[in-house]
Coordinates of C-alpha atoms in Angstrom, one line a residue:
M1 CA -100.1 74.1 57.8
P2 CA -102.4 76.9 56.5
D3 CA -103.8 76.4 53.0
V4 CA -103.2 80.1 52.1
K5 CA -99.7 81.6 52.1
W6 CA -99.4 85.2 53.1
T7 CA -96.7 87.8 53.8
L8 CA -96.6 91.3 55.3
V9 CA -93.5 93.5 55.0
G10 CA -93.7 97.0 56.4
R11 CA -93.5 99.5 59.3
E12 CA -95.3 99.4 62.5
F13 CA -96.2 101.8 65.3
V14 CA -97.8 100.6 68.5
H15 CA -98.6 102.7 71.5
C16 CA -99.9 101.2 74.8
N17 CA -100.6 102.4 78.3
C18 CA -97.5 100.7 79.9
A19 CA -94.3 102.4 81.1
Y20 CA -91.5 102.9 78.5
G21 CA -90.2 99.5 77.5
C22 CA -93.5 97.7 78.2
P23 CA -93.1 94.9 80.7
C24 CA -95.3 92.7 78.5
Q25 CA -92.3 92.4 76.2
F26 CA -90.5 90.6 79.0
N27 CA -93.3 88.3 80.1
A28 CA -94.1 90.6 83.0
L29 CA -97.5 92.0 84.0
P30 CA -98.6 95.3 82.5
T31 CA -97.6 98.5 84.4
K32 CA -101.1 99.5 85.4
G33 CA -102.7 96.0 85.6
N34 CA -104.6 96.4 82.4
C35 CA -103.6 96.8 78.8
C36 CA -105.0 99.1 76.1
A37 CA -103.3 100.1 72.8
I38 CA -103.5 101.4 69.3
A39 CA -101.5 100.0 66.5
A40 CA -100.9 100.7 62.8
I41 CA -99.0 99.1 60.0
A42 CA -97.9 100.6 56.7
I43 CA -97.7 97.6 54.3
E44 CA -94.8 98.1 51.8
E45 CA -95.2 94.6 50.2
G46 CA -97.7 92.0 51.0
H47 CA -100.0 89.4 49.7
H48 CA -102.6 86.9 50.9
G49 CA -102.7 84.1 48.4
T50 CA -102.9 85.9 45.0
T51 CA -104.3 89.1 46.5
K52 CA -101.7 91.9 46.6
L53 CA -101.6 94.1 49.7
D54 CA -98.8 96.5 48.7
G55 CA -99.3 100.2 49.8
L56 CA -102.2 99.7 52.1
N57 CA -102.5 100.6 55.8
C58 CA -104.3 99.0 58.6
S59 CA -104.9 99.7 62.3
M60 CA -106.4 98.4 65.5
I61 CA -107.8 99.6 68.8
V62 CA -107.5 96.9 71.5
A63 CA -108.1 96.7 75.2
W64 CA -108.0 94.0 78.0
P65 CA -109.2 94.4 81.6
G66 CA -106.0 92.7 82.8
A67 CA -102.9 91.2 81.3
I68 CA -103.3 90.1 77.7
H69 CA -102.9 86.4 78.4
E70 CA -105.8 86.6 80.9
G71 CA -108.2 87.2 78.0
K72 CA -111.6 89.0 77.9
G73 CA -110.1 91.5 75.4
Q74 CA -111.9 93.6 72.8
A75 CA -110.7 94.8 69.4
V76 CA -111.7 97.2 66.6
P77 CA -110.0 96.3 63.3
I78 CA -109.6 99.2 60.9
I79 CA -108.9 98.7 57.2
D80 CA -107.7 101.2 54.7
E81 CA -110.7 102.5 52.7
R82 CA -108.6 102.2 49.5
A83 CA -108.6 98.4 49.8
S84 CA -110.7 96.4 47.4
P85 CA -113.3 93.9 48.7
E86 CA -110.7 91.1 48.2
Q87 CA -108.0 93.1 50.0
R88 CA -110.4 93.9 52.8
E89 CA -111.2 90.3 53.3
A90 CA -107.6 89.3 53.1
L91 CA -106.4 91.8 55.7
L92 CA -109.3 90.9 58.1
R93 CA -108.3 87.3 57.9
I94 CA -104.7 88.1 58.7
L95 CA -105.6 90.5 61.5
S96 CA -108.0 87.9 62.9
G97 CA -105.3 85.2 63.1
L98 CA -106.8 83.1 60.4
D99 CA -104.7 81.2 57.8
T100 CA -101.9 81.2 60.4
E101 CA -100.1 78.5 62.3
P102 CA -101.1 78.5 66.0
G103 CA -98.9 80.8 68.0
A104 CA -96.9 82.0 65.0
T105 CA -97.9 85.7 64.9
F106 CA -99.1 88.3 67.4
F107 CA -102.3 88.5 65.3
Q108 CA -103.0 84.8 65.9
V109 CA -102.0 84.9 69.6
F110 CA -104.0 88.0 70.4
S111 CA -107.0 86.6 68.6
T112 CA -107.3 83.9 71.2
T113 CA -107.6 86.5 73.9
F114 CA -110.5 88.5 72.5
E115 CA -113.9 88.2 74.0
K116 CA -115.4 90.6 71.5
V117 CA -114.3 91.8 68.1
H118 CA -116.3 94.8 67.0
D119 CA -117.4 95.3 63.4
P120 CA -114.5 96.2 61.1
V121 CA -114.1 99.8 60.2
F122 CA -113.3 100.8 56.6
A123 CA -111.9 104.4 56.7
K124 CA -109.0 106.6 55.7
V125 CA -105.9 105.5 57.6
D126 CA -103.6 108.5 57.5
F127 CA -100.4 107.0 58.8
D128 CA -96.7 108.0 58.7
V129 CA -93.9 106.4 60.7
D130 CA -90.1 106.9 60.8
I131 CA -88.6 104.0 62.7
H132 CA -85.1 105.5 63.0
R133 CA -86.3 108.9 64.2
R134 CA -89.0 107.2 66.5
T135 CA -91.7 109.4 65.2
A136 CA -95.2 108.5 64.0
R137 CA -98.6 110.2 63.3
L138 CA -101.8 108.3 63.0
N139 CA -105.2 109.7 62.2
V140 CA -108.3 107.7 61.4
P141 CA -111.1 110.3 61.3
G142 CA -113.7 109.6 64.0
W143 CA -111.7 106.8 65.4
I144 CA -108.0 107.5 66.3
E145 CA -105.7 110.4 66.8
A146 CA -102.2 109.4 67.9
H147 CA -98.6 110.3 67.6
G148 CA -95.2 109.0 68.7
E149 CA -91.9 110.6 69.4
P150 CA -88.5 109.9 71.0
I151 CA -88.0 109.6 74.8
L152 CA -86.2 112.6 76.2
N153 CA -83.5 112.6 78.8
P154 CA -85.0 114.4 81.8
V155 CA -81.8 116.2 82.6
T156 CA -80.3 117.2 79.3
G157 CA -83.4 117.2 77.1
E158 CA -81.6 115.1 74.5
T159 CA -83.3 112.3 72.8
H160 CA -82.8 108.9 74.4
R161 CA -82.5 105.8 72.2
A162 CA -83.3 102.2 73.3
R163 CA -84.2 99.1 71.5
I164 CA -85.9 95.8 72.3
N165 CA -84.5 92.7 70.6
L166 CA -86.7 89.6 70.6
P167 CA -84.9 86.9 68.6
N168 CA -87.8 84.5 68.9
G169 CA -90.6 87.1 69.0
F170 CA -93.9 86.7 67.2
E171 CA -94.2 90.3 66.3
Y172 CA -90.8 91.8 65.4
D173 CA -87.1 91.1 65.7
V174 CA -86.0 94.5 66.9
C175 CA -88.1 97.6 67.8
E176 CA -87.1 101.2 68.6
V177 CA -88.7 102.4 71.9
G178 CA -90.3 105.8 72.2
R179 CA -93.3 107.5 73.7
G180 CA -96.8 108.1 72.5
W181 CA -100.2 109.7 73.0
A182 CA -103.6 108.6 71.7
E183 CA -107.3 109.3 71.9
T184 CA -109.8 107.0 70.4
R185 CA -113.6 107.0 69.9
G186 CA -116.2 104.4 69.1
P187 CA -117.0 101.3 71.1
L188 CA -113.5 101.3 72.6
K189 CA -113.0 104.9 73.8
L190 CA -109.5 105.3 75.2
S191 CA -107.3 108.1 76.3
I192 CA -103.7 106.9 76.5
P193 CA -101.3 109.6 77.9
D194 CA -97.5 109.7 77.6
S195 CA -96.4 106.1 77.8
H196 CA -94.7 103.3 75.8
A197 CA -94.5 103.3 72.1
Q198 CA -92.6 101.1 69.7
F199 CA -91.5 101.5 66.1
A200 CA -90.5 98.4 64.1
R201 CA -90.0 96.9 60.7
L202 CA -92.2 93.9 60.2
H203 CA -91.7 90.8 58.0
I204 CA -94.4 88.3 59.0
T205 CA -95.8 85.3 57.2
E206 CA -98.4 82.6 58.1
S207 CA -95.5 80.7 59.7
G208 CA -94.2 83.6 61.9
V209 CA -91.7 86.4 61.9
V210 CA -88.8 86.2 59.4
H211 CA -85.8 86.9 61.6

């Protein structure tokens, strides 16, 4: 068991280069053979030991040359510039999969697949997400510009609603599925066109997702 107890409760937006629904969620190979994504979390309530994390945002840019489980991935962790030194250290430990039971969270699982983790970025993370509406906007100046919106019915133009439910998932219990676009800069320069996006409520601890 980890010596430090931690909890994150908040809202998540993830946009990757797979087709809507993302086959990775179903233990299938990524749509295009490789995986790249941006992610952001708005922390409503959180702590790492005695360090409070309420109200902070964090983000990541990630990429793998093949499927995630095949490894050789890279990551750029991004922490809210408003975080104190103690909060920065706490969030970096959580995002790095430290102080976590093996296999319990997507942070910990993904950490085992990274060949290189670039230096952390401390910047303004301008992030807004509405899970029910399937909308999101993420701007990290000089690093990420991304947004998400609902999938549209190609015939009627009406918004289409779909969910993924993972009762034993290591990231979320239920997510709303939408579409997204992203451009990133820095050591992981990505251009992700209209493709899968997910919007979810998170409640994660060092022992896993609270279902």
